[in-house]
XYZ file of C-alpha atoms in Angstrom:
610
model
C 104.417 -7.484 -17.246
C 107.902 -7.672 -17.223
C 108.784 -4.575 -18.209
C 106.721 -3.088 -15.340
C 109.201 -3.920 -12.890
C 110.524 -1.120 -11.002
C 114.639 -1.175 -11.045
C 114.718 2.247 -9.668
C 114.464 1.505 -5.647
C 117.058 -0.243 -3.658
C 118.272 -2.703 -3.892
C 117.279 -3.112 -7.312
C 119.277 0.331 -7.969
C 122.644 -1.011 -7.347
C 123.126 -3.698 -10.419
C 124.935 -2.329 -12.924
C 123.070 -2.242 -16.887
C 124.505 -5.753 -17.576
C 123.195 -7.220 -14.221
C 119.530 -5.597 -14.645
C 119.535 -7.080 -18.218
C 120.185 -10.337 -16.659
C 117.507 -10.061 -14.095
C 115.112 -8.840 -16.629
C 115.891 -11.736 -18.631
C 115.540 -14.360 -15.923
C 112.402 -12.954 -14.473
C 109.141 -15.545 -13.993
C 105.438 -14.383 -13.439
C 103.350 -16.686 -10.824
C 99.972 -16.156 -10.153
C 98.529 -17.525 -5.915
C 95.141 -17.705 -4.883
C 94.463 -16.501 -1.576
C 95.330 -18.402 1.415
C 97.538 -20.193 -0.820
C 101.178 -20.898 0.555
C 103.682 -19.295 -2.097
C 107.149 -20.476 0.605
C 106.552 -23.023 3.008
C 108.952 -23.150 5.896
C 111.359 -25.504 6.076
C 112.193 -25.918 2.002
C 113.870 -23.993 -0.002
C 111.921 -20.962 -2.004
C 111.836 -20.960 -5.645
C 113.539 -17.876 -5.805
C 113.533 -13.859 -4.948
C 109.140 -12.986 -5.093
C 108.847 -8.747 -6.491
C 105.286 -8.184 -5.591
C 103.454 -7.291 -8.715
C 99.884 -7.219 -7.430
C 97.944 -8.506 -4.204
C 99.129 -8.610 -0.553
C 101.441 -11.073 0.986
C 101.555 -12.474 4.800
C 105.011 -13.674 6.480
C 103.358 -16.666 9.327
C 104.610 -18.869 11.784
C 105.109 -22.269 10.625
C 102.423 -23.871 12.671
C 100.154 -21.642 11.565
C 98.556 -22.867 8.496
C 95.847 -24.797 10.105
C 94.903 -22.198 11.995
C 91.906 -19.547 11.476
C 93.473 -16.315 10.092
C 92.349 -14.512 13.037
C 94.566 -16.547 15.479
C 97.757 -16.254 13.089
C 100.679 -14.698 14.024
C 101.646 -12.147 11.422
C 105.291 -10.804 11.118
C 105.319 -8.485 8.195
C 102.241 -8.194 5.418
C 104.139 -7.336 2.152
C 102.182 -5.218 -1.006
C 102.974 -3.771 -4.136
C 106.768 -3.883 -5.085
C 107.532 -5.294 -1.683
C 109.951 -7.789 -1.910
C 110.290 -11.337 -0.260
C 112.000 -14.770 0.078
C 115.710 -13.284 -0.522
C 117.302 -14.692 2.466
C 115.539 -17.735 2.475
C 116.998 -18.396 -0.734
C 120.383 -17.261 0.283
C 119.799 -19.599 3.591
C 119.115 -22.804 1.243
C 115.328 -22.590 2.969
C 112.633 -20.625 4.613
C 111.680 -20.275 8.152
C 108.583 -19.229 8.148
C 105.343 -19.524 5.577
C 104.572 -16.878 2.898
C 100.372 -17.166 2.551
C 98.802 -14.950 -0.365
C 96.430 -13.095 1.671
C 94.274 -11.929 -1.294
C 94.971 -13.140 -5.144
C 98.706 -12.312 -5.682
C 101.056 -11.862 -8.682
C 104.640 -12.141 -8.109
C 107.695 -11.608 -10.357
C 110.137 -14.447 -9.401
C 113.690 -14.208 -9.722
C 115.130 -17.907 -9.420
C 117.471 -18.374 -6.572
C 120.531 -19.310 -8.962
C 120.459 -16.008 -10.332
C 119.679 -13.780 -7.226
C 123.275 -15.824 -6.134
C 125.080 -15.085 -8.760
C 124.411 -11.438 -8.630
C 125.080 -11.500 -5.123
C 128.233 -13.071 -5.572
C 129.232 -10.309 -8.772
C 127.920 -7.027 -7.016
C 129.441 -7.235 -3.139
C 126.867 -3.743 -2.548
C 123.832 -5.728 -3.506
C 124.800 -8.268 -1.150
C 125.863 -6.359 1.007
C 122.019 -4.705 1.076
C 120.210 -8.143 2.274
C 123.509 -9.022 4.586
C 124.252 -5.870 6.286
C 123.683 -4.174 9.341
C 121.334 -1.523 10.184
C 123.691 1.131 10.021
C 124.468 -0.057 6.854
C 121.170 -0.403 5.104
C 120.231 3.306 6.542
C 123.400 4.221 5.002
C 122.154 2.760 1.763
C 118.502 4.429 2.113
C 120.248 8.013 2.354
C 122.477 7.496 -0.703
C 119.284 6.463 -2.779
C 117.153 9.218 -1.175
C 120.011 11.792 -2.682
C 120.296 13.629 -5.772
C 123.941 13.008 -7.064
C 124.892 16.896 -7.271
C 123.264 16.931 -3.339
C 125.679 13.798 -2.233
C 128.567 16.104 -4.196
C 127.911 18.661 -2.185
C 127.289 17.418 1.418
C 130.053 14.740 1.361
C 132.588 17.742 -0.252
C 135.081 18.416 2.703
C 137.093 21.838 3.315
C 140.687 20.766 1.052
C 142.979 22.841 -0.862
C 140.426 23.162 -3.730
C 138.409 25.346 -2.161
C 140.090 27.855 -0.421
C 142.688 30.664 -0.657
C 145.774 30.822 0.192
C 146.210 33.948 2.700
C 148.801 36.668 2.083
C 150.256 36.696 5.689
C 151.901 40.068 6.864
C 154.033 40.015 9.999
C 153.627 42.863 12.646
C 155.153 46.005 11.643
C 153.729 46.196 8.541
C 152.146 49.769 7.770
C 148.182 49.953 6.298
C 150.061 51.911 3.003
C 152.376 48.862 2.592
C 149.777 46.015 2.777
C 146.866 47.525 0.847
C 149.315 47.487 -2.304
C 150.283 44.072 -1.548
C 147.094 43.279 -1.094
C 146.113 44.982 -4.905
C 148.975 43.269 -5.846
C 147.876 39.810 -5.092
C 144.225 40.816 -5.972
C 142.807 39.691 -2.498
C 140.369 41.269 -0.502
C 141.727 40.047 2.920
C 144.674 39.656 4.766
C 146.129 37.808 7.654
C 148.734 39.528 9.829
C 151.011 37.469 12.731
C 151.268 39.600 15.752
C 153.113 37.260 17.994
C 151.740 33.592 17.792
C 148.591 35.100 16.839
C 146.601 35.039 14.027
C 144.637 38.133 13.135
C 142.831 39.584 10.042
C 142.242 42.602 8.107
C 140.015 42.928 4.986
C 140.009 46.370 2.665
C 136.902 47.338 3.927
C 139.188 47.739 7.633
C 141.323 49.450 6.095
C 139.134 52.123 4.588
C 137.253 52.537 8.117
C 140.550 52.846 10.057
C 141.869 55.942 7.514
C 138.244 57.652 6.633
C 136.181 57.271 9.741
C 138.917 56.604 12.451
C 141.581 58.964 10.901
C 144.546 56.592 11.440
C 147.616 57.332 9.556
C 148.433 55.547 6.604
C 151.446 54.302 8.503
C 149.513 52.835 10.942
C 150.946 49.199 11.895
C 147.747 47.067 10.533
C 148.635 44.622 13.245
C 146.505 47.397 15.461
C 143.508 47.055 13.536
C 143.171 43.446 12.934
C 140.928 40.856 14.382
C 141.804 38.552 16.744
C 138.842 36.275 17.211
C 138.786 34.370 14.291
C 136.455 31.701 13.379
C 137.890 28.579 11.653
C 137.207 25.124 10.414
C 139.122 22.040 10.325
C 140.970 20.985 7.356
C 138.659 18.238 5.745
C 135.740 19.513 7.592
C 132.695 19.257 5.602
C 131.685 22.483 3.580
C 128.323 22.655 4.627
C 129.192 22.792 8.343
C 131.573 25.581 6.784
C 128.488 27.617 5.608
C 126.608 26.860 8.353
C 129.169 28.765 10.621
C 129.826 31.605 8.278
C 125.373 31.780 8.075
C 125.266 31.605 11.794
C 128.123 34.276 12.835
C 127.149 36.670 9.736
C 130.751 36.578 8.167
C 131.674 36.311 4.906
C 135.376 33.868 5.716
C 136.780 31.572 7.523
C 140.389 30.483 8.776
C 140.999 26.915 7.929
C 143.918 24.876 10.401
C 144.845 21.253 10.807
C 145.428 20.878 14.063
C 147.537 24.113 14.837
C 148.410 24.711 11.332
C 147.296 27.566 9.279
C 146.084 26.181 5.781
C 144.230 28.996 4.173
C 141.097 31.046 3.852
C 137.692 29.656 3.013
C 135.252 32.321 0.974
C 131.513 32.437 1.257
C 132.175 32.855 -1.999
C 133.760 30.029 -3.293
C 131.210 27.629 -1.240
C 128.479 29.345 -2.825
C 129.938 28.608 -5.551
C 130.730 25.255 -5.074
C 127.049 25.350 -4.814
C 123.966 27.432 -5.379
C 122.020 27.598 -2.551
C 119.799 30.618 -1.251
C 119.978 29.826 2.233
C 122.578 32.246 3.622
C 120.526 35.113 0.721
C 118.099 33.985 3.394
C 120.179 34.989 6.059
C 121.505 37.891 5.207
C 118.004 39.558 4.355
C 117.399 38.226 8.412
C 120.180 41.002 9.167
C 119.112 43.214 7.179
C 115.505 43.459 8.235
C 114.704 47.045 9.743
C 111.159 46.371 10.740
C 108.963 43.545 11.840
C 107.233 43.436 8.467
C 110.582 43.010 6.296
C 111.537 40.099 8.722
C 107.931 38.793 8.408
C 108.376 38.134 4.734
C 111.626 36.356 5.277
C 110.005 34.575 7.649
C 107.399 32.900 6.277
C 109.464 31.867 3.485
C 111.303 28.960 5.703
C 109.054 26.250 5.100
C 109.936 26.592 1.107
C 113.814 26.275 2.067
C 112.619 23.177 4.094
C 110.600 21.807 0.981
C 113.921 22.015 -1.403
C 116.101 20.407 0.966
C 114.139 17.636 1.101
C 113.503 17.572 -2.317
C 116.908 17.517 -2.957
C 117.522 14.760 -0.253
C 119.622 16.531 2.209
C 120.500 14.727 4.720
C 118.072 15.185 8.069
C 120.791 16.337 10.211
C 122.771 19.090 7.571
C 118.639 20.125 7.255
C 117.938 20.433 10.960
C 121.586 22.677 11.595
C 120.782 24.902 8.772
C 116.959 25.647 9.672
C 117.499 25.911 13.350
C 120.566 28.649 12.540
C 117.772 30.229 10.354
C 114.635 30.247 12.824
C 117.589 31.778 15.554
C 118.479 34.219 13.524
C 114.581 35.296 13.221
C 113.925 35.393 16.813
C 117.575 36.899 17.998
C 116.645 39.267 15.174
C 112.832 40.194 16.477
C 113.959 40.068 19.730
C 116.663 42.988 19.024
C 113.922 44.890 17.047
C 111.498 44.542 20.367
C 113.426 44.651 23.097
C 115.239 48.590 24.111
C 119.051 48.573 23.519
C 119.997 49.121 26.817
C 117.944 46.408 28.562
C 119.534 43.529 26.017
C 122.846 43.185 28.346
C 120.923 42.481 31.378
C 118.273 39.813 29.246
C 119.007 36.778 27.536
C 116.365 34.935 25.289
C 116.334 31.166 25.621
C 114.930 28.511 23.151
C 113.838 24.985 24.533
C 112.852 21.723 24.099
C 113.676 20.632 20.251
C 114.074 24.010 19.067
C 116.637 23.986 21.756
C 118.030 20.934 20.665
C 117.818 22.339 17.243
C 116.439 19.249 16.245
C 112.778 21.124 14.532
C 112.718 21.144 11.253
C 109.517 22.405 10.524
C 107.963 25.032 12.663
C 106.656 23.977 15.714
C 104.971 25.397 19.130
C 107.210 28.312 20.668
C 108.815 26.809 23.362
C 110.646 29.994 24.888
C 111.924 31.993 28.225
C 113.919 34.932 29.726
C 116.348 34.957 32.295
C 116.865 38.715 33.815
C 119.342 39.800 35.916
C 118.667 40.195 39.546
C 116.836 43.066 40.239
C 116.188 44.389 37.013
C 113.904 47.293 36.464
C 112.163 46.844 33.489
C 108.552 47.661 33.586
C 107.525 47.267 29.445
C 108.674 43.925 29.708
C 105.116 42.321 29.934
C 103.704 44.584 26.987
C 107.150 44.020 25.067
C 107.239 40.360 25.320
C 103.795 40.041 24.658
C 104.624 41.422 21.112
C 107.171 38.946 20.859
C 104.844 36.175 21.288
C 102.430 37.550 18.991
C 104.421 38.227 16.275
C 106.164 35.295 16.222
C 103.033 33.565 16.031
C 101.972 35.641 12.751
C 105.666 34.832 11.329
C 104.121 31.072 11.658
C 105.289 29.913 15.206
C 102.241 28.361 16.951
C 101.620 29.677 20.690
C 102.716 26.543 23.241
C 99.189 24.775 24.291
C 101.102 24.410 27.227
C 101.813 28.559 28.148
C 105.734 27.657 27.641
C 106.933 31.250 25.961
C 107.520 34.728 27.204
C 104.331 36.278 26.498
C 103.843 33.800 29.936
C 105.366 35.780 33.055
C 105.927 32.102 34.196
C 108.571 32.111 32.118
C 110.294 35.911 32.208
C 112.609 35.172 35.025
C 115.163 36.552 37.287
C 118.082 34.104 37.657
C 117.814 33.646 41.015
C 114.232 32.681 39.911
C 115.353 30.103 37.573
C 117.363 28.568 39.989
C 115.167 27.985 42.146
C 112.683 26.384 39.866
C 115.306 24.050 38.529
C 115.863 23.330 41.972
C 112.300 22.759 42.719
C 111.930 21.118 39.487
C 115.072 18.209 39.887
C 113.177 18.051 43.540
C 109.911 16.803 43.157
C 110.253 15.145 39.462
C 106.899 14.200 38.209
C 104.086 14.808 35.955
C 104.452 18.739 34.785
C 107.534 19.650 36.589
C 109.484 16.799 34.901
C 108.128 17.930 31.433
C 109.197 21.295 32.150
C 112.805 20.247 33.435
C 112.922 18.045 30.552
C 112.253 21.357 28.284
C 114.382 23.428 30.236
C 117.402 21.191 30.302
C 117.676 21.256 26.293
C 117.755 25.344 26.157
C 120.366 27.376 24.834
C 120.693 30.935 24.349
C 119.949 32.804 21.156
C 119.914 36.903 21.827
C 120.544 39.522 24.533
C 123.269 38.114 27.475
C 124.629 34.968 27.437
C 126.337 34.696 30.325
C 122.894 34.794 32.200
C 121.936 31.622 30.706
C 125.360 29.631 31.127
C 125.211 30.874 34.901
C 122.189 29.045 35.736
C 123.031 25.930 33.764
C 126.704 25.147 35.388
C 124.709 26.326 38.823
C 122.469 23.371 37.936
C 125.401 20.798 36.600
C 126.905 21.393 40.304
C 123.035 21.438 41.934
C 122.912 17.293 40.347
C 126.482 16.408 40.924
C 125.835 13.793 43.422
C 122.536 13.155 42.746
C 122.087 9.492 41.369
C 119.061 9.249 42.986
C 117.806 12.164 40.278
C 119.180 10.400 37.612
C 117.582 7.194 37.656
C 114.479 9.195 38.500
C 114.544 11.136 35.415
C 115.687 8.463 33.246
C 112.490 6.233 34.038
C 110.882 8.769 31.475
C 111.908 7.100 29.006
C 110.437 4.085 29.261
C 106.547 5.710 29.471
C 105.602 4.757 26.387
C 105.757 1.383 24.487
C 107.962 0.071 21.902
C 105.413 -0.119 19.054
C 106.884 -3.664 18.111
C 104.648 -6.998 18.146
C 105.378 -9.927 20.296
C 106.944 -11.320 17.279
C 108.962 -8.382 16.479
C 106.830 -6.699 13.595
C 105.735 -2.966 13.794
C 102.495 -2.715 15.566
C 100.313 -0.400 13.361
C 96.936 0.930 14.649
C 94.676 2.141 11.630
C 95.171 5.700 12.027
C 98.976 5.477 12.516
C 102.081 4.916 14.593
C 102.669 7.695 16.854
C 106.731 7.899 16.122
C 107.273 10.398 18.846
C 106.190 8.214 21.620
C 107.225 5.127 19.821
C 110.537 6.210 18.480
C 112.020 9.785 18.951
C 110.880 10.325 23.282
C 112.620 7.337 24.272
C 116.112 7.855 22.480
C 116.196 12.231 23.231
C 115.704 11.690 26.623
C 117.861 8.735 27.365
C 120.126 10.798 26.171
C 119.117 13.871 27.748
C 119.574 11.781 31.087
C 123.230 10.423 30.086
C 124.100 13.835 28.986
C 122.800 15.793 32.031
C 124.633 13.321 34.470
C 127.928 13.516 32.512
C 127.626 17.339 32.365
C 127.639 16.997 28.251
C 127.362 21.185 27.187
C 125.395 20.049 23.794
C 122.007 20.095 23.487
C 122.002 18.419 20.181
C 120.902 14.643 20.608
C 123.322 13.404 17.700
C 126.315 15.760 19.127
C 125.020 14.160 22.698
C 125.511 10.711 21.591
C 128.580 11.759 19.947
C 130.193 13.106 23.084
C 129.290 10.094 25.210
C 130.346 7.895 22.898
C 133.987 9.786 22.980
C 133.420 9.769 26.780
C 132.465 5.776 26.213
C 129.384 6.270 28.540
C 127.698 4.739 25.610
C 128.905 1.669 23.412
C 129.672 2.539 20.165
C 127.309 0.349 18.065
C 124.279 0.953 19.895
C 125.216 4.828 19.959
C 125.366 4.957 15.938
C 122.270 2.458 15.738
C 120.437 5.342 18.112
C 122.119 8.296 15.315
C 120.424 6.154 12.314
C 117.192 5.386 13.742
C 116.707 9.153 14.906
C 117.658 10.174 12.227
C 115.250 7.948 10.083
C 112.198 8.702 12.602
C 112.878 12.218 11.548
C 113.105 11.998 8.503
C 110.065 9.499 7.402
C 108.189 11.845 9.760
C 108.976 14.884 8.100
C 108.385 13.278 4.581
C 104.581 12.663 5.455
C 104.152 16.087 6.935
C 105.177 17.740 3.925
C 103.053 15.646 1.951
C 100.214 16.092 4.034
C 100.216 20.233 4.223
C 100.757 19.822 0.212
C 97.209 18.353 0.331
C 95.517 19.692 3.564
C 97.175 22.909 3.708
C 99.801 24.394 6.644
C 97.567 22.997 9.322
C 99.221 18.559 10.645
C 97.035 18.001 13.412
C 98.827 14.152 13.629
C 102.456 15.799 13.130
C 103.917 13.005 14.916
C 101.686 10.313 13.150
C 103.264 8.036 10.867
C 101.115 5.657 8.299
C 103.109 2.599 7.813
C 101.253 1.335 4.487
C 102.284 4.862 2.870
C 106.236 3.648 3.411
C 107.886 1.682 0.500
C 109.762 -2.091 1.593
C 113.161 -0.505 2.471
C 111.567 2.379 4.999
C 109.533 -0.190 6.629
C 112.339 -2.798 6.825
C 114.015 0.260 8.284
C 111.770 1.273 10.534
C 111.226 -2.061 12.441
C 114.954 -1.931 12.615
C 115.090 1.080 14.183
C 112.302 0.197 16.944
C 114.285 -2.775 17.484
C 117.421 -0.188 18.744
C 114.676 1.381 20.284
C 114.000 -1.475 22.424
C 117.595 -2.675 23.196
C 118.443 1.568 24.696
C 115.790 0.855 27.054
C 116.888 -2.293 28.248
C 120.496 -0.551 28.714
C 119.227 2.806 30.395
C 117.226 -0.258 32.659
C 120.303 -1.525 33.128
C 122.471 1.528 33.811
C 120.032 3.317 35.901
C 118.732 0.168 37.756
C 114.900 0.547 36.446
C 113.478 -2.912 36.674
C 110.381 -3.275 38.149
């Protein structure tokens, strides 16, 4: 039975050849009856137990005498669940580990789990370390090696071009041979202490279409609004920006300094990925039926990143750019040219926060400038709805979309219901400020959108009254933890919205909205109030990992379950513990554990006892 053991999970995964053959050569079999006490608390363990067979229960000490329905149970461990490590490292256990069925263990003896503990510092590390640092450990398992390549690659001088730089003066004759000369297809020129660029394809539309002169200083038809990156930015964030403003470059700087050109090129390159072929076919759509096929095809980019064990937050900013891009695009197709400056399409709650992965209910509005005449709206927005809803974007239960005239708005209209909203803060109008607070604009005017939301920043300036209000949300539904600190698991699930992902998004919705934070993002949130230290740093990164695992375990079983019940999760937010290996539910009880310690600080902060 030996050779059955599984050296392929953490933390098992981290001894080098050598060390596995010397845990494969030290390993014991042990068979327990049930109700037979394998550790007893108080001496020390035999060794390290590997689960082979049967189920496993972690007990108080005074417990053994006691019938098994008046125990109290910490953890149950099954199948390839591990046990007794820090007990051994401790010199002896603290608690009783009772075979709860017949049980077959693989025991590695204590002298041997120290010494590899004491040769390999990581797979110490992995029964010593922090939360933070076990997540860490989870996410380099979870991810292929040419996938951690790839997302931890950063924006250096590998990557990207150095730019032929022309200085002002220089006629479009002049720099198009230099720019055959160096074999580049781009060009930056300094007008001033300005950057601005000019690619051939300028060039040819300034002499054929415009009629310019071939002497023409090209300083006159560059572009000044450049989009850059930082220099040892990562690339993916790099083709994230170039996928979400449709460009095909950017301008890399440290700090003020110019460094070079990055190519979409080159980072496709750097790796194959059909993600921005998916965006580009978004721009090119010409009718609702060639965006419809692009459409529905989002949920296979969403299988192959997690196949390929992107990490949750890299997944969420790429398919949130990508679901955008569908709706800015269908709302372009829809809505009449010359209505689109006056209009500006909002997306809210986590689509908002561009936190969805998967596609979820359209949560939606329009904000119209005062007075507007525009009497197809109803009919066109109606469409909108609809379509969307064919592309794979479930109507809201709740009526939260434009097809709602609810929700098509003048901004003096929005206004007011924010104000109304922040007013009387309970039951529906607190879910619906909650919803409106993460928006963020995606087509038609801009401006309309930012209007209303620095009216509403001022509206709540001096409102702490509103705050603590608010924040009390938060704190609706319980911690799904035990009295002894193990994950309380009804039989159809944990619901790890309520449990988990509620209580940390809008805590830090609250913090966010009082310290007038512009993201909507809850990890760029926590980031920012971190910077602002309105949040202490540990417990902010503990709040980044655990969100990021409740995500991501959540995600996991959804995919699994429309593999085998088709596109239709009617428990979305319903996780089932027993399908999690040891390290995801070791993790996961961490993580409700920083659940519980943000609500006794946004108690604390916002005054909430009682």
């Amino acid at each position: 039975m030996t050779t059955a053991f599984n050296t392929s999970k953490p933390p098992f995964n981290l001894l080098s050849p050598a060390e596995l053959g010397v845990l494969q050569n030290n390993l014991d079999i042990a068979y327990f009856q049930a109700g037979e006490v394998i550790i007893k608390a108080g001496e020390p363990p035999e060794g390290l137990h590997i689960l082979l067979k049967g189920r496993v229960a972690e007990e108080d000490e005074q417990d053994v005498a006691r019938p098994e329905e008046l125990r109290h149970t910490y953890v149950h461990y099954t199948e390839e669940d591990y046990f007794g490590a820090w007990s051994s490292m401790r010199g002896r256990a603290i608690h009783n580990f009772v075979a709860v069925e017949e049980t077959i263990c693989h025991i590695l003896p204590t002298r041997i789990l120290l010494d590899l503990v004491d040769s390999n510092p990581v797979f110490g590390d992995y029964f010593r370390n922090s939360f933070a640092g076990r997540f860490q450990l989870r996410s380099n398992g979870n991810t292929s090696q040419d996938m951690t390549e790839f997302m931890l690659a950063r924006v250096d001088d590998s990557c990207m071009r150095e730019p032929l730089i022309l200085l002002e003066g220089t006629c479009i004759q002049d720099a198009f041979a230099l720019m055959r000369e160096r074999k580049v297809d781009c060009l930056l020129v300094r007008r001033g202490g300005r950057y601005g660029m000019v690619t051939g394809t300028d060039m040819l539309t300034a002499l054929l279409q415009q009629g310019l002169s071939a002497a023409t200083d090209v300083a006159d038809i560059a572009s000044y609004r450049l989009i850059q990156v930082g220099h040892d930015e990562y690339l993916f964030n790099a083709l994230v920006l170039m996928t979400e403003h449709r460009i095909e470059r950017v301008v890399v700087k440290d700090d003020q300094e110019l460094k070079g050109i990055l190519e979409l090129t080159d980072v496709l390159s750097y790796f194959s990925n059909h993600s921005h072929v998916l965006g580009l076919r978004i721009d090119r759509a010409q009718t609702v039926e060639d965006l419809e096929e692009v459409a529905t095809g989002l949920n296979d980019l969403v299988q192959g990143l997690n196949v390929h064990g992107v990490k949750v937050q890299f997944a969420m900013e790429l398919i949130a750019t990508m679901n955008e891009k569908v709706m800015a695009k269908l709302f372009n197709l829809l809505v009449p040219e010359d209505i689109q400056p006056h209009v500006c399409l909002i997306v809210m709650g986590s689509e908002g926060r561009r936190e969805q992965i998967l596609k979820t209910d359209q949560d939606n509005a329009v904000l119209m400038r005062n007075g507007l005449s525009w009497p197809e709206k109803q009919s066109v927005l109606e469409a909108f709805s609809r379509i969307l809803a064919r592309f794979g974007y479930p109507p809201c239960p709740g009526g939260i979309m434009v097809s709602n005239p609810e929700w098509v708005l003048s901004l003096e209209q929005w206004t007011q219901n924010l104000r109304h909203w922040s007013q009387q803060a309970s039951g529906d109008n607190l879910l619906r400020l909650a919803i409106a607070v993460d928006a963020h604009a995606v087509a038609g005017n801009a401006a309309l959108f930012k209007a209303a939301r620095n009216w509403f920043f001022r509206e709540l300036s001096s409102n702490q009254i509103f705050f603590s209000h608010f924040a009390r949300a938060a704190l609706n539904f319980s911690t799904p933890l035990t009295f002894f600190g193990g994950i309380k698991n009804k039989e159809h699930g944990l619901d790890i919205k309520k449990g988990g992902i509620f209580p940390i998004v809008h805590g830090i919705r609250t913090l966010a909205l009082e310290h007038k934070v512009l993201e909507t993002n809850t990890f760029k949130r926590i980031e920012q109030l971190i910077n602002s230290q309105q949040l202490p740093e540990k417990l902010g990164l503990d709040l980044v990992h655990a969100l990021g695992l409740f995500i991501q375990l959540r995600l996991q079983q959804q995919l699994e379950r429309m593999k085998s019940e088709g596109a239709s999760d009617k428990d979305a937010n319903m996780l089932v513990v027993e399908r999690l290996d040891r390290l995801d539910r070791d993790l996961l009880r961490e993580a409700l554990h920083v659940v519980k310690e943000f609500k006794q600080f946004l108690i604390q902060r916002y005054r909430l006892e009682g």
